[in-house]
Amino acid sequence: EPEVTQTPSHQVTQMGQEVILRCVPISNHLYFYWYRQILGQKVEFLVSFYNNEISEKSEIFDDQFSVERPDGSNFTLKIRSTKLEDSAMYFCASIAGPPGTSENNEQFFGPGTRLTVL
Amino acid sequence: AQTVTQSQPEMSVQEAETVTLSCTYDTSESNYYLFWYKQPPSRQMILVIRQEAYKQQNATENRFSVNFQKAAKSFSLKISDSQLGDTAMYFCAFMKQGSLRDMRFGAGTRLTVKP
């Protein structure tokens, strides 16, 4: 069964450093998402991406964050200057077709990257 | 804005028994989708069951079923014949039809199945 993969599984970084979290969505999927989950809290939307551009983003997704699909398979989330409060689990997800349609509305989630900012 | 509320932060159930997890949501939309996701200790997000709001029939998936009350904006998950592997965080989620935006998640319910 196809699956979304994410690397690394755990990233430790110093405050102020840049990190890039990588995701490989399912190959025929067209819509991509990043979510984060601070330990013990709910899953929060960061950004959605379609047709090589950001579709929507939340208030969390400020200028320190960026996303890219550099090569047609990877989907990356970059945090330019990490803060302590960026420590969280980051999930990538993808959907095959337009979200909200009855046939393709399941988001497939990756296993997550645990980011620890020291 | 849509909000999703899970009022039970923690629940426990004996193996083989039935448990119901509650979820309510607030929306002005008429067409939307509701989901229950399971997050085991591995932290992976796994879809358990989904419900289209336009369908009156409650969704079922093996031991998992929902009680969808559209007027009351309620979407509870029933787990029958609970198994130890059902121990996990369970998140209720809402997605507006036709939106490129994300799903809105509830705060989660931690379910422990006891032997």
PDB file of C-alpha atoms in Angstrom:
ATOM      1  CA  GLU A   1       0.000   0.000   0.000  1.00  0.00           C
ATOM      2  CA  PRO A   2       1.407   3.438  -0.897  1.00  0.00           C
ATOM      3  CA  GLU A   3       2.438   5.625   1.991  1.00  0.00           C
ATOM      4  CA  VAL A   4       3.751   9.055   2.806  1.00  0.00           C
ATOM      5  CA  THR A   5       7.289   9.023   4.127  1.00  0.00           C
ATOM      6  CA  GLN A   6       9.129  11.637   6.173  1.00  0.00           C
ATOM      7  CA  THR A   7      12.752  12.152   7.052  1.00  0.00           C
ATOM      8  CA  PRO A   8      14.346  12.433   9.488  1.00  0.00           C
ATOM      9  CA  SER A   9      12.238  10.765  12.146  1.00  0.00           C
ATOM     10  CA  HIS A  10      13.879  12.927  14.795  1.00  0.00           C
ATOM     11  CA  GLN A  11      15.781  16.188  14.372  1.00  0.00           C
ATOM     12  CA  VAL A  12      17.586  17.997  17.153  1.00  0.00           C
ATOM     13  CA  THR A  13      18.770  21.525  16.510  1.00  0.00           C
ATOM     14  CA  GLN A  14      20.004  24.600  18.308  1.00  0.00           C
ATOM     15  CA  MET A  15      17.801  27.658  18.613  1.00  0.00           C
ATOM     16  CA  GLY A  16      18.363  29.996  15.696  1.00  0.00           C
ATOM     17  CA  GLN A  17      19.436  27.273  13.302  1.00  0.00           C
ATOM     18  CA  GLU A  18      17.681  26.446  10.064  1.00  0.00           C
ATOM     19  CA  VAL A  19      16.024  23.059   9.629  1.00  0.00           C
ATOM     20  CA  ILE A  20      14.518  21.356   6.616  1.00  0.00           C
ATOM     21  CA  LEU A  21      11.976  18.628   7.127  1.00  0.00           C
ATOM     22  CA  ARG A  22      11.421  16.333   4.190  1.00  0.00           C
ATOM     23  CA  CYS A  23       8.358  14.498   2.990  1.00  0.00           C
ATOM     24  CA  VAL A  24       7.701  12.238   0.040  1.00  0.00           C
ATOM     25  CA  PRO A  25       3.961  12.244  -0.653  1.00  0.00           C
ATOM     26  CA  ILE A  26       2.197   9.405  -2.427  1.00  0.00           C
ATOM     27  CA  SER A  27       3.246   9.598  -6.044  1.00  0.00           C
ATOM     28  CA  ASN A  28      -0.056  10.421  -7.744  1.00  0.00           C
ATOM     29  CA  HIS A  29      -1.220  12.860  -5.092  1.00  0.00           C
ATOM     30  CA  LEU A  30      -1.576  16.520  -5.953  1.00  0.00           C
ATOM     31  CA  TYR A  31      -2.378  18.310  -2.678  1.00  0.00           C
ATOM     32  CA  PHE A  32       0.104  18.510   0.141  1.00  0.00           C
ATOM     33  CA  TYR A  33      -0.092  19.660   3.716  1.00  0.00           C
ATOM     34  CA  TRP A  34       2.043  20.280   6.751  1.00  0.00           C
ATOM     35  CA  TYR A  35       0.691  20.033  10.281  1.00  0.00           C
ATOM     36  CA  ARG A  36       2.360  20.262  13.638  1.00  0.00           C
ATOM     37  CA  GLN A  37       1.540  18.813  17.003  1.00  0.00           C
ATOM     38  CA  ILE A  38       3.145  20.244  20.093  1.00  0.00           C
ATOM     39  CA  LEU A  39       3.513  17.488  22.658  1.00  0.00           C
ATOM     40  CA  GLY A  40       0.213  16.771  24.352  1.00  0.00           C
ATOM     41  CA  GLN A  41      -1.720  19.231  22.226  1.00  0.00           C
ATOM     42  CA  LYS A  42      -3.960  19.028  19.195  1.00  0.00           C
ATOM     43  CA  VAL A  43      -2.829  18.725  15.613  1.00  0.00           C
ATOM     44  CA  GLU A  44      -2.601  22.178  14.000  1.00  0.00           C
ATOM     45  CA  PHE A  45      -2.666  23.094  10.351  1.00  0.00           C
ATOM     46  CA  LEU A  46       0.329  24.946   8.970  1.00  0.00           C
ATOM     47  CA  VAL A  47       0.019  25.114   5.203  1.00  0.00           C
ATOM     48  CA  SER A  48      -1.515  23.531   2.123  1.00  0.00           C
ATOM     49  CA  PHE A  49       0.218  23.381  -1.258  1.00  0.00           C
ATOM     50  CA  TYR A  50      -1.091  22.720  -4.737  1.00  0.00           C
ATOM     51  CA  ASN A  51       0.219  23.305  -8.235  1.00  0.00           C
ATOM     52  CA  ASN A  52       3.575  24.462  -6.914  1.00  0.00           C
ATOM     53  CA  GLU A  53       2.225  27.191  -4.728  1.00  0.00           C
ATOM     54  CA  ILE A  54       0.799  27.713  -1.290  1.00  0.00           C
ATOM     55  CA  SER A  55      -2.979  27.420  -1.302  1.00  0.00           C
ATOM     56  CA  GLU A  56      -3.664  28.386   2.270  1.00  0.00           C
ATOM     57  CA  LYS A  57      -1.670  28.933   5.420  1.00  0.00           C
ATOM     58  CA  SER A  58      -2.437  29.420   9.057  1.00  0.00           C
ATOM     59  CA  GLU A  59      -1.382  32.192  11.369  1.00  0.00           C
ATOM     60  CA  ILE A  60       1.326  29.873  12.671  1.00  0.00           C
ATOM     61  CA  PHE A  61       2.976  29.804   9.252  1.00  0.00           C
ATOM     62  CA  ASP A  62       4.863  33.077   9.489  1.00  0.00           C
ATOM     63  CA  ASP A  63       7.872  34.369   7.576  1.00  0.00           C
ATOM     64  CA  GLN A  64      10.139  31.884   9.323  1.00  0.00           C
ATOM     65  CA  PHE A  65       8.441  29.040   7.489  1.00  0.00           C
ATOM     66  CA  SER A  66       8.576  28.106   3.834  1.00  0.00           C
ATOM     67  CA  VAL A  67       7.612  25.113   1.730  1.00  0.00           C
ATOM     68  CA  GLU A  68       8.930  23.809  -1.514  1.00  0.00           C
ATOM     69  CA  ARG A  69       8.501  20.961  -3.931  1.00  0.00           C
ATOM     70  CA  PRO A  70      11.971  21.015  -5.412  1.00  0.00           C
ATOM     71  CA  ASP A  71      11.975  17.965  -7.640  1.00  0.00           C
ATOM     72  CA  GLY A  72       8.465  16.652  -8.181  1.00  0.00           C
ATOM     73  CA  SER A  73       8.682  14.055  -5.441  1.00  0.00           C
ATOM     74  CA  ASN A  74       9.898  15.741  -2.260  1.00  0.00           C
ATOM     75  CA  PHE A  75       7.867  18.273  -0.329  1.00  0.00           C
ATOM     76  CA  THR A  76       9.890  20.203   2.213  1.00  0.00           C
ATOM     77  CA  LEU A  77       9.196  22.446   5.160  1.00  0.00           C
ATOM     78  CA  LYS A  78      11.948  24.882   6.092  1.00  0.00           C
ATOM     79  CA  ILE A  79      12.153  26.762   9.334  1.00  0.00           C
ATOM     80  CA  ARG A  80      14.673  29.558   8.906  1.00  0.00           C
ATOM     81  CA  SER A  81      15.567  30.391  12.479  1.00  0.00           C
ATOM     82  CA  THR A  82      14.162  27.898  14.910  1.00  0.00           C
ATOM     83  CA  LYS A  83      12.712  28.901  18.249  1.00  0.00           C
ATOM     84  CA  LEU A  84      12.179  26.810  21.337  1.00  0.00           C
ATOM     85  CA  GLU A  85       8.453  26.833  20.712  1.00  0.00           C
ATOM     86  CA  ASP A  86       8.951  25.208  17.312  1.00  0.00           C
ATOM     87  CA  SER A  87       9.643  21.953  19.131  1.00  0.00           C
ATOM     88  CA  ALA A  88       6.856  19.657  17.984  1.00  0.00           C
ATOM     89  CA  MET A  89       5.941  16.711  15.840  1.00  0.00           C
ATOM     90  CA  TYR A  90       5.565  17.770  12.213  1.00  0.00           C
ATOM     91  CA  PHE A  91       3.279  15.743   9.978  1.00  0.00           C
ATOM     92  CA  CYS A  92       3.138  15.817   6.233  1.00  0.00           C
ATOM     93  CA  ALA A  93      -0.043  14.697   4.476  1.00  0.00           C
ATOM     94  CA  SER A  94      -1.282  14.354   0.915  1.00  0.00           C
ATOM     95  CA  ILE A  95      -4.542  13.883  -0.956  1.00  0.00           C
ATOM     96  CA  ALA A  96      -5.016  12.493  -4.444  1.00  0.00           C
ATOM     97  CA  GLY A  97      -7.678  14.814  -5.745  1.00  0.00           C
ATOM     98  CA  PRO A  98      -9.480  17.997  -4.822  1.00  0.00           C
ATOM     99  CA  PRO A  99     -10.072  17.895  -1.098  1.00  0.00           C
ATOM    100  CA  GLY A 100     -13.652  17.627  -0.070  1.00  0.00           C
ATOM    101  CA  THR A 101     -14.719  15.427  -2.957  1.00  0.00           C
ATOM    102  CA  SER A 102     -16.247  12.184  -1.890  1.00  0.00           C
ATOM    103  CA  GLU A 103     -13.766   9.976  -3.676  1.00  0.00           C
ATOM    104  CA  ASN A 104     -10.505  11.600  -2.730  1.00  0.00           C
ATOM    105  CA  ASN A 105     -10.995  13.213   0.624  1.00  0.00           C
ATOM    106  CA  GLU A 106      -8.748  10.986   2.672  1.00  0.00           C
ATOM    107  CA  GLN A 107      -5.573  12.613   3.780  1.00  0.00           C
ATOM    108  CA  PHE A 108      -2.721  10.174   4.058  1.00  0.00           C
ATOM    109  CA  PHE A 109      -0.372  11.173   6.829  1.00  0.00           C
ATOM    110  CA  GLY A 110       3.320  10.498   7.116  1.00  0.00           C
ATOM    111  CA  PRO A 111       4.813   9.125  10.336  1.00  0.00           C
ATOM    112  CA  GLY A 112       6.004  12.561  11.412  1.00  0.00           C
ATOM    113  CA  THR A 113       9.306  14.215  12.247  1.00  0.00           C
ATOM    114  CA  ARG A 114       9.944  15.033  15.857  1.00  0.00           C
ATOM    115  CA  LEU A 115      11.746  18.374  16.008  1.00  0.00           C
ATOM    116  CA  THR A 116      13.538  19.286  19.213  1.00  0.00           C
ATOM    117  CA  VAL A 117      14.925  22.804  19.517  1.00  0.00           C
ATOM    118  CA  LEU A 118      17.457  23.290  22.292  1.00  0.00           C
TER     119      LEU A 118
ATOM    120  CA  ALA B   1     -14.648  29.328  11.722  1.00  0.00           C
ATOM    121  CA  GLN B   2     -15.094  25.683  12.373  1.00  0.00           C
ATOM    122  CA  THR B   3     -14.276  24.281  15.789  1.00  0.00           C
ATOM    123  CA  VAL B   4     -14.112  20.706  16.964  1.00  0.00           C
ATOM    124  CA  THR B   5     -14.562  19.790  20.610  1.00  0.00           C
ATOM    125  CA  GLN B   6     -13.681  16.556  22.317  1.00  0.00           C
ATOM    126  CA  SER B   7     -14.788  16.843  25.906  1.00  0.00           C
ATOM    127  CA  GLN B   8     -13.204  13.624  27.185  1.00  0.00           C
ATOM    128  CA  PRO B   9      -9.436  14.022  27.538  1.00  0.00           C
ATOM    129  CA  GLU B  10      -9.022  10.463  28.800  1.00  0.00           C
ATOM    130  CA  MET B  11     -11.078   7.292  28.800  1.00  0.00           C
ATOM    131  CA  SER B  12     -10.484   3.677  29.631  1.00  0.00           C
ATOM    132  CA  VAL B  13     -12.303   0.469  28.789  1.00  0.00           C
ATOM    133  CA  GLN B  14     -11.885  -3.191  29.556  1.00  0.00           C
ATOM    134  CA  GLU B  15     -10.787  -5.419  26.751  1.00  0.00           C
ATOM    135  CA  ALA B  16     -13.756  -6.808  24.768  1.00  0.00           C
ATOM    136  CA  GLU B  17     -16.108  -4.126  26.009  1.00  0.00           C
ATOM    137  CA  THR B  18     -17.609  -1.214  24.099  1.00  0.00           C
ATOM    138  CA  VAL B  19     -16.625   2.417  24.468  1.00  0.00           C
ATOM    139  CA  THR B  20     -17.964   5.622  22.934  1.00  0.00           C
ATOM    140  CA  LEU B  21     -15.862   8.714  22.322  1.00  0.00           C
ATOM    141  CA  SER B  22     -17.660  12.028  21.960  1.00  0.00           C
ATOM    142  CA  CYS B  23     -17.116  14.808  19.478  1.00  0.00           C
ATOM    143  CA  THR B  24     -19.061  17.941  18.735  1.00  0.00           C
ATOM    144  CA  TYR B  25     -18.354  20.562  16.157  1.00  0.00           C
ATOM    145  CA  ASP B  26     -19.492  23.973  15.194  1.00  0.00           C
ATOM    146  CA  THR B  27     -19.966  25.047  11.603  1.00  0.00           C
ATOM    147  CA  SER B  28     -22.293  27.007   9.388  1.00  0.00           C
ATOM    148  CA  GLU B  29     -21.449  24.807   6.426  1.00  0.00           C
ATOM    149  CA  SER B  30     -23.957  22.275   5.114  1.00  0.00           C
ATOM    150  CA  ASN B  31     -21.535  20.104   3.170  1.00  0.00           C
ATOM    151  CA  TYR B  32     -18.545  18.730   4.989  1.00  0.00           C
ATOM    152  CA  TYR B  33     -16.742  15.610   6.096  1.00  0.00           C
ATOM    153  CA  LEU B  34     -15.989  14.255   9.518  1.00  0.00           C
ATOM    154  CA  PHE B  35     -13.206  11.908  10.467  1.00  0.00           C
ATOM    155  CA  TRP B  36     -11.853   9.962  13.359  1.00  0.00           C
ATOM    156  CA  TYR B  37      -8.097   9.484  13.395  1.00  0.00           C
ATOM    157  CA  LYS B  38      -6.153   7.183  15.668  1.00  0.00           C
ATOM    158  CA  GLN B  39      -2.699   8.097  16.883  1.00  0.00           C
ATOM    159  CA  PRO B  40      -0.971   5.157  18.608  1.00  0.00           C
ATOM    160  CA  PRO B  41       2.251   5.589  20.597  1.00  0.00           C
ATOM    161  CA  SER B  42       4.154   5.497  17.317  1.00  0.00           C
ATOM    162  CA  ARG B  43       2.577   8.946  16.691  1.00  0.00           C
ATOM    163  CA  GLN B  44       1.418   7.980  13.189  1.00  0.00           C
ATOM    164  CA  MET B  45      -1.985   9.399  12.223  1.00  0.00           C
ATOM    165  CA  ILE B  46      -4.248   6.609  11.001  1.00  0.00           C
ATOM    166  CA  LEU B  47      -7.700   7.150   9.545  1.00  0.00           C
ATOM    167  CA  VAL B  48     -10.270   5.088  11.418  1.00  0.00           C
ATOM    168  CA  ILE B  49     -13.530   6.148   9.833  1.00  0.00           C
ATOM    169  CA  ARG B  50     -15.074   8.994   7.872  1.00  0.00           C
ATOM    170  CA  GLN B  51     -18.569  10.328   7.386  1.00  0.00           C
ATOM    171  CA  GLU B  52     -19.956  12.512   4.636  1.00  0.00           C
ATOM    172  CA  ALA B  53     -22.404  15.030   6.054  1.00  0.00           C
ATOM    173  CA  TYR B  54     -24.853  14.543   3.204  1.00  0.00           C
ATOM    174  CA  LYS B  55     -25.252  10.880   4.094  1.00  0.00           C
ATOM    175  CA  GLN B  56     -27.802  10.090   6.750  1.00  0.00           C
ATOM    176  CA  GLN B  57     -26.542   6.562   7.255  1.00  0.00           C
ATOM    177  CA  ASN B  58     -23.919   6.231   9.941  1.00  0.00           C
ATOM    178  CA  ALA B  59     -20.556   4.985   8.717  1.00  0.00           C
ATOM    179  CA  THR B  60     -19.222   1.673   9.992  1.00  0.00           C
ATOM    180  CA  GLU B  61     -15.845   0.052   9.619  1.00  0.00           C
ATOM    181  CA  ASN B  62     -15.587  -3.359  11.234  1.00  0.00           C
ATOM    182  CA  ARG B  63     -15.595  -2.756  15.011  1.00  0.00           C
ATOM    183  CA  PHE B  64     -15.806   1.012  14.576  1.00  0.00           C
ATOM    184  CA  SER B  65     -19.012   2.902  13.992  1.00  0.00           C
ATOM    185  CA  VAL B  66     -20.191   6.452  14.341  1.00  0.00           C
ATOM    186  CA  ASN B  67     -23.329   8.114  15.579  1.00  0.00           C
ATOM    187  CA  PHE B  68     -23.677  11.164  13.379  1.00  0.00           C
ATOM    188  CA  GLN B  69     -26.290  13.652  14.491  1.00  0.00           C
ATOM    189  CA  LYS B  70     -26.138  16.495  11.985  1.00  0.00           C
ATOM    190  CA  ALA B  71     -28.690  18.732  13.654  1.00  0.00           C
ATOM    191  CA  ALA B  72     -26.955  18.378  16.986  1.00  0.00           C
ATOM    192  CA  LYS B  73     -23.516  18.648  15.344  1.00  0.00           C
ATOM    193  CA  SER B  74     -22.388  15.554  17.100  1.00  0.00           C
ATOM    194  CA  PHE B  75     -20.129  12.796  15.791  1.00  0.00           C
ATOM    195  CA  SER B  76     -19.332  10.087  18.310  1.00  0.00           C
ATOM    196  CA  LEU B  77     -17.172   7.031  17.725  1.00  0.00           C
ATOM    197  CA  LYS B  78     -18.156   3.652  19.090  1.00  0.00           C
ATOM    198  CA  ILE B  79     -15.536   0.944  19.415  1.00  0.00           C
ATOM    199  CA  SER B  80     -16.970  -2.507  19.946  1.00  0.00           C
ATOM    200  CA  ASP B  81     -15.072  -5.501  21.292  1.00  0.00           C
ATOM    201  CA  SER B  82     -12.176  -3.256  22.334  1.00  0.00           C
ATOM    202  CA  GLN B  83      -8.712  -4.675  21.792  1.00  0.00           C
ATOM    203  CA  LEU B  84      -5.417  -3.806  23.457  1.00  0.00           C
ATOM    204  CA  GLY B  85      -4.222  -2.434  20.119  1.00  0.00           C
ATOM    205  CA  ASP B  86      -6.953   0.171  20.232  1.00  0.00           C
ATOM    206  CA  THR B  87      -5.009   1.998  22.940  1.00  0.00           C
ATOM    207  CA  ALA B  88      -4.205   5.362  21.364  1.00  0.00           C
ATOM    208  CA  MET B  89      -5.113   9.020  21.104  1.00  0.00           C
ATOM    209  CA  TYR B  90      -8.234   9.512  19.037  1.00  0.00           C
ATOM    210  CA  PHE B  91      -8.794  12.748  17.165  1.00  0.00           C
ATOM    211  CA  CYS B  92     -12.056  13.908  15.696  1.00  0.00           C
ATOM    212  CA  ALA B  93     -11.631  16.086  12.610  1.00  0.00           C
ATOM    213  CA  PHE B  94     -13.760  18.256  10.345  1.00  0.00           C
ATOM    214  CA  MET B  95     -13.167  19.246   6.745  1.00  0.00           C
ATOM    215  CA  LYS B  96     -15.266  21.629   4.723  1.00  0.00           C
ATOM    216  CA  GLN B  97     -16.235  20.359   1.301  1.00  0.00           C
ATOM    217  CA  GLY B  98     -14.464  21.987  -1.589  1.00  0.00           C
ATOM    218  CA  SER B  99     -11.854  23.719   0.509  1.00  0.00           C
ATOM    219  CA  LEU B 100      -8.171  23.463  -0.086  1.00  0.00           C
ATOM    220  CA  ARG B 101      -7.673  24.118   3.562  1.00  0.00           C
ATOM    221  CA  ASP B 102      -6.870  21.598   6.184  1.00  0.00           C
ATOM    222  CA  MET B 103      -8.917  19.620   8.519  1.00  0.00           C
ATOM    223  CA  ARG B 104      -9.716  21.026  11.926  1.00  0.00           C
ATOM    224  CA  PHE B 105      -8.843  18.635  14.698  1.00  0.00           C
ATOM    225  CA  GLY B 106     -10.226  18.276  18.182  1.00  0.00           C
ATOM    226  CA  ALA B 107      -7.924  18.150  21.176  1.00  0.00           C
ATOM    227  CA  GLY B 108      -8.034  14.367  21.291  1.00  0.00           C
ATOM    228  CA  THR B 109      -9.164  11.646  23.675  1.00  0.00           C
ATOM    229  CA  ARG B 110      -6.603   9.288  25.141  1.00  0.00           C
ATOM    230  CA  LEU B 111      -8.131   5.811  25.189  1.00  0.00           C
ATOM    231  CA  THR B 112      -6.603   3.040  27.252  1.00  0.00           C
ATOM    232  CA  VAL B 113      -7.814  -0.512  26.793  1.00  0.00           C
ATOM    233  CA  LYS B 114      -7.157  -2.556  29.902  1.00  0.00           C
ATOM    234  CA  PRO B 115      -6.602  -6.319  29.869  1.00  0.00           C
TER     235      PRO B 115
END
